[in-house]
């Protein structure tokens, strides 16, 4: 069945450090891939998405590229800020179906 | 930007009681969903709803759960007899199509069963 495997946390970085959160997936067909972010005390917010192979999703300095050959969708940011501290969820969804989420990676950025 | 609104934000209930979690999806959306997140665990799908009926449900969504769209704007999740393990964050979501579109999630209702 469909599933998402996400790098376990927690991750602690200093401000301006480079961030990578790994995500790989298993799915039949051609899913869309997503990163959602959950700030403390808030709900899930869509951070970025990619709907087909080689697409790059980007938002707020974050990027992820849909790699079909490695079934991956790693999240990156060149220079993190304290305000990026949150839990990040990788997810996939095939057309007309439910979301499958990873377990989430908690990121703490320290000044 | 349109939002999915959930109420209440936090609800505490006694074990065995019935609770109703409320959601107002985005007005022109046709597909509605409930997900839950037990503290520290992944977000799990519960149910999807389209055209006034359940279109898909997970094994978590057993007979104690039900969903309803009582009017043109609300979408509710009822838990008939709450158990301690029902304590979780419950997220409502809606989408305007079932294809390659992201949902819009609400901010969640934290349910605490004591």
PDB file of C-alpha atoms in Angstrom:
ATOM      1  CA  UNK A   1       0.000   0.000   0.000  1.00  0.00           C
ATOM      2  CA  UNK A   2       0.882   3.653  -0.142  1.00  0.00           C
ATOM      3  CA  UNK A   3       3.203   4.941   2.531  1.00  0.00           C
ATOM      4  CA  UNK A   4       5.638   7.688   3.397  1.00  0.00           C
ATOM      5  CA  UNK A   5       8.850   7.269   5.348  1.00  0.00           C
ATOM      6  CA  UNK A   6      10.224  10.390   6.853  1.00  0.00           C
ATOM      7  CA  UNK A   7      13.469  11.200   8.608  1.00  0.00           C
ATOM      8  CA  UNK A   8      13.008  10.950  12.330  1.00  0.00           C
ATOM      9  CA  UNK A   9      13.650  13.903  14.547  1.00  0.00           C
ATOM     10  CA  UNK A  10      13.942  15.907  16.465  1.00  0.00           C
ATOM     11  CA  UNK A  11      16.290  18.117  14.491  1.00  0.00           C
ATOM     12  CA  UNK A  12      18.021  21.062  16.140  1.00  0.00           C
ATOM     13  CA  UNK A  13      19.868  23.605  14.016  1.00  0.00           C
ATOM     14  CA  UNK A  14      21.469  26.964  14.549  1.00  0.00           C
ATOM     15  CA  UNK A  15      20.016  29.933  12.750  1.00  0.00           C
ATOM     16  CA  UNK A  16      21.235  30.222   9.132  1.00  0.00           C
ATOM     17  CA  UNK A  17      22.161  26.539   8.953  1.00  0.00           C
ATOM     18  CA  UNK A  18      21.210  24.370   5.980  1.00  0.00           C
ATOM     19  CA  UNK A  19      18.215  22.104   6.438  1.00  0.00           C
ATOM     20  CA  UNK A  20      17.443  18.769   4.838  1.00  0.00           C
ATOM     21  CA  UNK A  21      14.574  16.554   5.913  1.00  0.00           C
ATOM     22  CA  UNK A  22      14.494  13.275   4.032  1.00  0.00           C
ATOM     23  CA  UNK A  23      11.286  11.750   2.719  1.00  0.00           C
ATOM     24  CA  UNK A  24      10.783   8.652   0.602  1.00  0.00           C
ATOM     25  CA  UNK A  25       7.542   7.144  -0.538  1.00  0.00           C
ATOM     26  CA  UNK A  26       5.922   3.966  -1.778  1.00  0.00           C
ATOM     27  CA  UNK A  27       2.906   4.252  -4.025  1.00  0.00           C
ATOM     28  CA  UNK A  28       1.243   2.740  -7.036  1.00  0.00           C
ATOM     29  CA  UNK A  29       0.637   5.025  -9.955  1.00  0.00           C
ATOM     30  CA  UNK A  30       1.659   8.644  -9.901  1.00  0.00           C
ATOM     31  CA  UNK A  31       0.961  10.364  -6.612  1.00  0.00           C
ATOM     32  CA  UNK A  32       1.256  14.029  -5.837  1.00  0.00           C
ATOM     33  CA  UNK A  33       3.719  14.832  -3.071  1.00  0.00           C
ATOM     34  CA  UNK A  34       3.366  17.446  -0.373  1.00  0.00           C
ATOM     35  CA  UNK A  35       5.078  19.003   2.586  1.00  0.00           C
ATOM     36  CA  UNK A  36       2.866  20.285   5.366  1.00  0.00           C
ATOM     37  CA  UNK A  37       4.014  22.321   8.351  1.00  0.00           C
ATOM     38  CA  UNK A  38       2.476  22.471  11.811  1.00  0.00           C
ATOM     39  CA  UNK A  39       3.534  25.396  13.979  1.00  0.00           C
ATOM     40  CA  UNK A  40       3.107  25.043  17.745  1.00  0.00           C
ATOM     41  CA  UNK A  41      -0.570  25.081  18.682  1.00  0.00           C
ATOM     42  CA  UNK A  42      -1.747  25.391  15.091  1.00  0.00           C
ATOM     43  CA  UNK A  43      -3.120  23.160  12.373  1.00  0.00           C
ATOM     44  CA  UNK A  44      -1.597  21.742   9.237  1.00  0.00           C
ATOM     45  CA  UNK A  45      -0.562  24.231   6.607  1.00  0.00           C
ATOM     46  CA  UNK A  46       0.452  23.352   3.084  1.00  0.00           C
ATOM     47  CA  UNK A  47       4.081  24.366   2.603  1.00  0.00           C
ATOM     48  CA  UNK A  48       4.687  23.139  -0.936  1.00  0.00           C
ATOM     49  CA  UNK A  49       3.685  20.452  -3.379  1.00  0.00           C
ATOM     50  CA  UNK A  50       4.713  18.743  -6.613  1.00  0.00           C
ATOM     51  CA  UNK A  51       2.339  16.866  -8.848  1.00  0.00           C
ATOM     52  CA  UNK A  52       4.639  15.027 -11.243  1.00  0.00           C
ATOM     53  CA  UNK A  53       8.154  13.706 -11.593  1.00  0.00           C
ATOM     54  CA  UNK A  54      10.939  16.323 -11.685  1.00  0.00           C
ATOM     55  CA  UNK A  55       8.596  19.067 -10.488  1.00  0.00           C
ATOM     56  CA  UNK A  56      10.093  21.320  -7.850  1.00  0.00           C
ATOM     57  CA  UNK A  57       7.814  22.758  -5.213  1.00  0.00           C
ATOM     58  CA  UNK A  58       8.981  25.887  -3.429  1.00  0.00           C
ATOM     59  CA  UNK A  59       7.671  28.318  -0.849  1.00  0.00           C
ATOM     60  CA  UNK A  60       9.167  30.615   1.815  1.00  0.00           C
ATOM     61  CA  UNK A  61      12.697  29.521   0.881  1.00  0.00           C
ATOM     62  CA  UNK A  62      11.875  25.826   1.181  1.00  0.00           C
ATOM     63  CA  UNK A  63      12.256  23.523  -1.814  1.00  0.00           C
ATOM     64  CA  UNK A  64      11.604  19.888  -2.640  1.00  0.00           C
ATOM     65  CA  UNK A  65      12.007  18.040  -5.920  1.00  0.00           C
ATOM     66  CA  UNK A  66       9.870  15.061  -6.914  1.00  0.00           C
ATOM     67  CA  UNK A  67      12.388  12.323  -7.763  1.00  0.00           C
ATOM     68  CA  UNK A  68      10.665   9.323  -9.268  1.00  0.00           C
ATOM     69  CA  UNK A  69      13.862   7.354  -9.766  1.00  0.00           C
ATOM     70  CA  UNK A  70      14.681   7.478  -6.058  1.00  0.00           C
ATOM     71  CA  UNK A  71      11.033   7.798  -4.880  1.00  0.00           C
ATOM     72  CA  UNK A  72      12.045  10.776  -2.786  1.00  0.00           C
ATOM     73  CA  UNK A  73      10.836  14.277  -1.968  1.00  0.00           C
ATOM     74  CA  UNK A  74      13.432  15.715   0.381  1.00  0.00           C
ATOM     75  CA  UNK A  75      12.769  19.105   1.922  1.00  0.00           C
ATOM     76  CA  UNK A  76      15.589  21.674   1.898  1.00  0.00           C
ATOM     77  CA  UNK A  77      16.183  25.218   2.981  1.00  0.00           C
ATOM     78  CA  UNK A  78      19.441  27.053   2.609  1.00  0.00           C
ATOM     79  CA  UNK A  79      19.265  29.202   5.730  1.00  0.00           C
ATOM     80  CA  UNK A  80      16.786  28.438   8.485  1.00  0.00           C
ATOM     81  CA  UNK A  81      15.331  30.998  10.864  1.00  0.00           C
ATOM     82  CA  UNK A  82      14.000  30.685  14.390  1.00  0.00           C
ATOM     83  CA  UNK A  83      10.514  31.169  12.961  1.00  0.00           C
ATOM     84  CA  UNK A  84      10.911  27.920  10.973  1.00  0.00           C
ATOM     85  CA  UNK A  85      10.696  25.911  14.188  1.00  0.00           C
ATOM     86  CA  UNK A  86       7.763  23.560  13.635  1.00  0.00           C
ATOM     87  CA  UNK A  87       6.851  19.988  12.777  1.00  0.00           C
ATOM     88  CA  UNK A  88       7.161  19.109   9.097  1.00  0.00           C
ATOM     89  CA  UNK A  89       5.094  16.356   7.514  1.00  0.00           C
ATOM     90  CA  UNK A  90       5.740  14.721   4.169  1.00  0.00           C
ATOM     91  CA  UNK A  91       2.638  13.346   2.497  1.00  0.00           C
ATOM     92  CA  UNK A  92       1.418  11.761  -0.698  1.00  0.00           C
ATOM     93  CA  UNK A  93      -1.914  11.511  -2.349  1.00  0.00           C
ATOM     94  CA  UNK A  94      -3.045   9.682  -5.440  1.00  0.00           C
ATOM     95  CA  UNK A  95      -5.881  11.283  -7.403  1.00  0.00           C
ATOM     96  CA  UNK A  96      -9.190  10.841  -5.647  1.00  0.00           C
ATOM     97  CA  UNK A  97      -7.652   9.182  -2.626  1.00  0.00           C
ATOM     98  CA  UNK A  98      -6.743  10.029   0.915  1.00  0.00           C
ATOM     99  CA  UNK A  99      -3.509  11.545   2.126  1.00  0.00           C
ATOM    100  CA  UNK A 100      -0.792   9.361   3.571  1.00  0.00           C
ATOM    101  CA  UNK A 101       1.409  11.239   5.990  1.00  0.00           C
ATOM    102  CA  UNK A 102       4.817  10.557   7.405  1.00  0.00           C
ATOM    103  CA  UNK A 103       5.337  10.634  11.146  1.00  0.00           C
ATOM    104  CA  UNK A 104       6.534  14.223  11.126  1.00  0.00           C
ATOM    105  CA  UNK A 105       9.939  15.745  11.866  1.00  0.00           C
ATOM    106  CA  UNK A 106      10.239  18.279  14.622  1.00  0.00           C
ATOM    107  CA  UNK A 107      12.626  21.128  13.831  1.00  0.00           C
ATOM    108  CA  UNK A 108      13.966  23.533  16.424  1.00  0.00           C
ATOM    109  CA  UNK A 109      16.101  26.448  15.275  1.00  0.00           C
ATOM    110  CA  UNK A 110      18.156  28.141  17.944  1.00  0.00           C
ATOM    111  CA  UNK A 111      19.488  31.710  17.674  1.00  0.00           C
TER     112      UNK A 111
ATOM    113  CA  UNK B   1      -7.837  33.408   1.719  1.00  0.00           C
ATOM    114  CA  UNK B   2     -10.707  30.969   2.344  1.00  0.00           C
ATOM    115  CA  UNK B   3     -10.379  28.888   5.483  1.00  0.00           C
ATOM    116  CA  UNK B   4     -11.747  25.719   6.956  1.00  0.00           C
ATOM    117  CA  UNK B   5     -13.079  26.591  10.397  1.00  0.00           C
ATOM    118  CA  UNK B   6     -13.231  24.115  13.248  1.00  0.00           C
ATOM    119  CA  UNK B   7     -14.950  24.484  16.584  1.00  0.00           C
ATOM    120  CA  UNK B   8     -14.231  24.150  19.399  1.00  0.00           C
ATOM    121  CA  UNK B   9     -10.455  24.440  19.401  1.00  0.00           C
ATOM    122  CA  UNK B  10     -10.223  22.339  22.538  1.00  0.00           C
ATOM    123  CA  UNK B  11     -12.786  20.046  24.119  1.00  0.00           C
ATOM    124  CA  UNK B  12     -12.529  18.037  27.287  1.00  0.00           C
ATOM    125  CA  UNK B  13     -15.021  15.259  27.832  1.00  0.00           C
ATOM    126  CA  UNK B  14     -15.569  12.389  30.202  1.00  0.00           C
ATOM    127  CA  UNK B  15     -15.080   8.836  29.036  1.00  0.00           C
ATOM    128  CA  UNK B  16     -18.322   7.399  27.716  1.00  0.00           C
ATOM    129  CA  UNK B  17     -19.773  10.735  26.716  1.00  0.00           C
ATOM    130  CA  UNK B  18     -20.744  11.686  23.185  1.00  0.00           C
ATOM    131  CA  UNK B  19     -18.923  14.528  21.457  1.00  0.00           C
ATOM    132  CA  UNK B  20     -19.586  16.383  18.239  1.00  0.00           C
ATOM    133  CA  UNK B  21     -16.746  18.130  16.488  1.00  0.00           C
ATOM    134  CA  UNK B  22     -17.797  20.814  14.062  1.00  0.00           C
ATOM    135  CA  UNK B  23     -16.288  22.038  10.831  1.00  0.00           C
ATOM    136  CA  UNK B  24     -17.240  24.640   8.275  1.00  0.00           C
ATOM    137  CA  UNK B  25     -15.546  23.716   4.999  1.00  0.00           C
ATOM    138  CA  UNK B  26     -14.741  26.182   2.259  1.00  0.00           C
ATOM    139  CA  UNK B  27     -18.023  27.130   0.656  1.00  0.00           C
ATOM    140  CA  UNK B  28     -17.539  25.843  -2.883  1.00  0.00           C
ATOM    141  CA  UNK B  29     -15.758  22.647  -1.887  1.00  0.00           C
ATOM    142  CA  UNK B  30     -17.439  19.322  -2.490  1.00  0.00           C
ATOM    143  CA  UNK B  31     -15.175  16.815  -0.711  1.00  0.00           C
ATOM    144  CA  UNK B  32     -14.829  16.695   3.040  1.00  0.00           C
ATOM    145  CA  UNK B  33     -12.520  14.743   5.284  1.00  0.00           C
ATOM    146  CA  UNK B  34     -11.628  14.011   8.876  1.00  0.00           C
ATOM    147  CA  UNK B  35      -8.158  13.087  10.029  1.00  0.00           C
ATOM    148  CA  UNK B  36      -6.776  12.626  13.491  1.00  0.00           C
ATOM    149  CA  UNK B  37      -3.358  12.914  15.098  1.00  0.00           C
ATOM    150  CA  UNK B  38      -2.691  11.203  18.370  1.00  0.00           C
ATOM    151  CA  UNK B  39      -0.042  13.159  20.235  1.00  0.00           C
ATOM    152  CA  UNK B  40       3.406  12.468  18.802  1.00  0.00           C
ATOM    153  CA  UNK B  41       2.135  10.186  16.058  1.00  0.00           C
ATOM    154  CA  UNK B  42       1.345  10.559  12.390  1.00  0.00           C
ATOM    155  CA  UNK B  43      -1.764  12.165  10.999  1.00  0.00           C
ATOM    156  CA  UNK B  44      -4.195   9.375  10.095  1.00  0.00           C
ATOM    157  CA  UNK B  45      -7.106   9.376   7.700  1.00  0.00           C
ATOM    158  CA  UNK B  46     -10.522   8.685   9.196  1.00  0.00           C
ATOM    159  CA  UNK B  47     -13.165   9.312   6.561  1.00  0.00           C
ATOM    160  CA  UNK B  48     -14.012  11.103   3.344  1.00  0.00           C
ATOM    161  CA  UNK B  49     -17.456  12.398   2.426  1.00  0.00           C
ATOM    162  CA  UNK B  50     -18.873  13.381  -0.925  1.00  0.00           C
ATOM    163  CA  UNK B  51     -22.361  13.913  -2.258  1.00  0.00           C
ATOM    164  CA  UNK B  52     -23.869  13.379   1.193  1.00  0.00           C
ATOM    165  CA  UNK B  53     -22.349  10.001   1.785  1.00  0.00           C
ATOM    166  CA  UNK B  54     -19.165   8.409   3.010  1.00  0.00           C
ATOM    167  CA  UNK B  55     -16.894   7.674   0.067  1.00  0.00           C
ATOM    168  CA  UNK B  56     -14.054   6.054   1.975  1.00  0.00           C
ATOM    169  CA  UNK B  57     -13.235   5.223   5.565  1.00  0.00           C
ATOM    170  CA  UNK B  58     -10.317   3.739   7.415  1.00  0.00           C
ATOM    171  CA  UNK B  59     -10.375   0.864   9.869  1.00  0.00           C
ATOM    172  CA  UNK B  60     -10.115   3.439  12.654  1.00  0.00           C
ATOM    173  CA  UNK B  61     -13.557   4.745  11.695  1.00  0.00           C
ATOM    174  CA  UNK B  62     -15.621   2.124  13.477  1.00  0.00           C
ATOM    175  CA  UNK B  63     -19.229   2.145  14.633  1.00  0.00           C
ATOM    176  CA  UNK B  64     -18.607   4.717  17.361  1.00  0.00           C
ATOM    177  CA  UNK B  65     -17.872   7.337  14.709  1.00  0.00           C
ATOM    178  CA  UNK B  66     -20.306   9.018  12.356  1.00  0.00           C
ATOM    179  CA  UNK B  67     -20.245  12.026  10.070  1.00  0.00           C
ATOM    180  CA  UNK B  68     -22.981  14.281   8.900  1.00  0.00           C
ATOM    181  CA  UNK B  69     -23.555  17.348   6.799  1.00  0.00           C
ATOM    182  CA  UNK B  70     -26.634  18.634   8.586  1.00  0.00           C
ATOM    183  CA  UNK B  71     -27.004  21.749   6.457  1.00  0.00           C
ATOM    184  CA  UNK B  72     -25.272  23.449   3.566  1.00  0.00           C
ATOM    185  CA  UNK B  73     -22.326  24.673   5.549  1.00  0.00           C
ATOM    186  CA  UNK B  74     -21.425  22.400   8.466  1.00  0.00           C
ATOM    187  CA  UNK B  75     -19.679  19.032   8.490  1.00  0.00           C
ATOM    188  CA  UNK B  76     -19.617  17.192  11.795  1.00  0.00           C
ATOM    189  CA  UNK B  77     -17.816  14.228  13.334  1.00  0.00           C
ATOM    190  CA  UNK B  78     -19.658  12.482  16.159  1.00  0.00           C
ATOM    191  CA  UNK B  79     -17.971  10.106  18.561  1.00  0.00           C
ATOM    192  CA  UNK B  80     -20.725   8.189  20.338  1.00  0.00           C
ATOM    193  CA  UNK B  81     -19.054   6.889  23.456  1.00  0.00           C
ATOM    194  CA  UNK B  82     -15.610   8.338  23.885  1.00  0.00           C
ATOM    195  CA  UNK B  83     -12.674   6.295  25.097  1.00  0.00           C
ATOM    196  CA  UNK B  84      -9.386   7.499  26.544  1.00  0.00           C
ATOM    197  CA  UNK B  85      -7.624   6.512  23.336  1.00  0.00           C
ATOM    198  CA  UNK B  86      -9.827   8.894  21.345  1.00  0.00           C
ATOM    199  CA  UNK B  87      -7.806  11.759  22.805  1.00  0.00           C
ATOM    200  CA  UNK B  88      -6.186  13.365  19.775  1.00  0.00           C
ATOM    201  CA  UNK B  89      -6.166  16.378  17.508  1.00  0.00           C
ATOM    202  CA  UNK B  90      -8.933  16.045  14.926  1.00  0.00           C
ATOM    203  CA  UNK B  91      -8.485  17.845  11.633  1.00  0.00           C
ATOM    204  CA  UNK B  92     -11.214  18.607   9.161  1.00  0.00           C
ATOM    205  CA  UNK B  93     -10.293  19.259   5.546  1.00  0.00           C
ATOM    206  CA  UNK B  94     -12.052  20.077   2.322  1.00  0.00           C
ATOM    207  CA  UNK B  95     -11.153  20.123  -1.346  1.00  0.00           C
ATOM    208  CA  UNK B  96     -12.856  21.228  -4.505  1.00  0.00           C
ATOM    209  CA  UNK B  97     -11.836  18.206  -6.525  1.00  0.00           C
ATOM    210  CA  UNK B  98     -10.617  14.705  -5.890  1.00  0.00           C
ATOM    211  CA  UNK B  99      -7.676  14.905  -8.234  1.00  0.00           C
ATOM    212  CA  UNK B 100      -4.247  16.455  -7.836  1.00  0.00           C
ATOM    213  CA  UNK B 101      -5.135  19.201  -5.443  1.00  0.00           C
ATOM    214  CA  UNK B 102      -4.073  19.771  -1.925  1.00  0.00           C
ATOM    215  CA  UNK B 103      -6.670  19.961   0.720  1.00  0.00           C
ATOM    216  CA  UNK B 104      -7.276  22.913   2.938  1.00  0.00           C
ATOM    217  CA  UNK B 105      -7.036  21.779   6.545  1.00  0.00           C
ATOM    218  CA  UNK B 106      -8.678  23.399   9.509  1.00  0.00           C
ATOM    219  CA  UNK B 107      -6.691  24.324  12.583  1.00  0.00           C
ATOM    220  CA  UNK B 108      -7.955  21.279  14.441  1.00  0.00           C
ATOM    221  CA  UNK B 109      -9.920  20.420  17.560  1.00  0.00           C
ATOM    222  CA  UNK B 110      -7.926  18.983  20.420  1.00  0.00           C
ATOM    223  CA  UNK B 111     -10.105  16.380  22.129  1.00  0.00           C
ATOM    224  CA  UNK B 112      -9.112  15.284  25.595  1.00  0.00           C
ATOM    225  CA  UNK B 113     -10.999  12.352  27.106  1.00  0.00           C
ATOM    226  CA  UNK B 114     -10.629  12.054  30.870  1.00  0.00           C
TER     227      UNK B 114
END
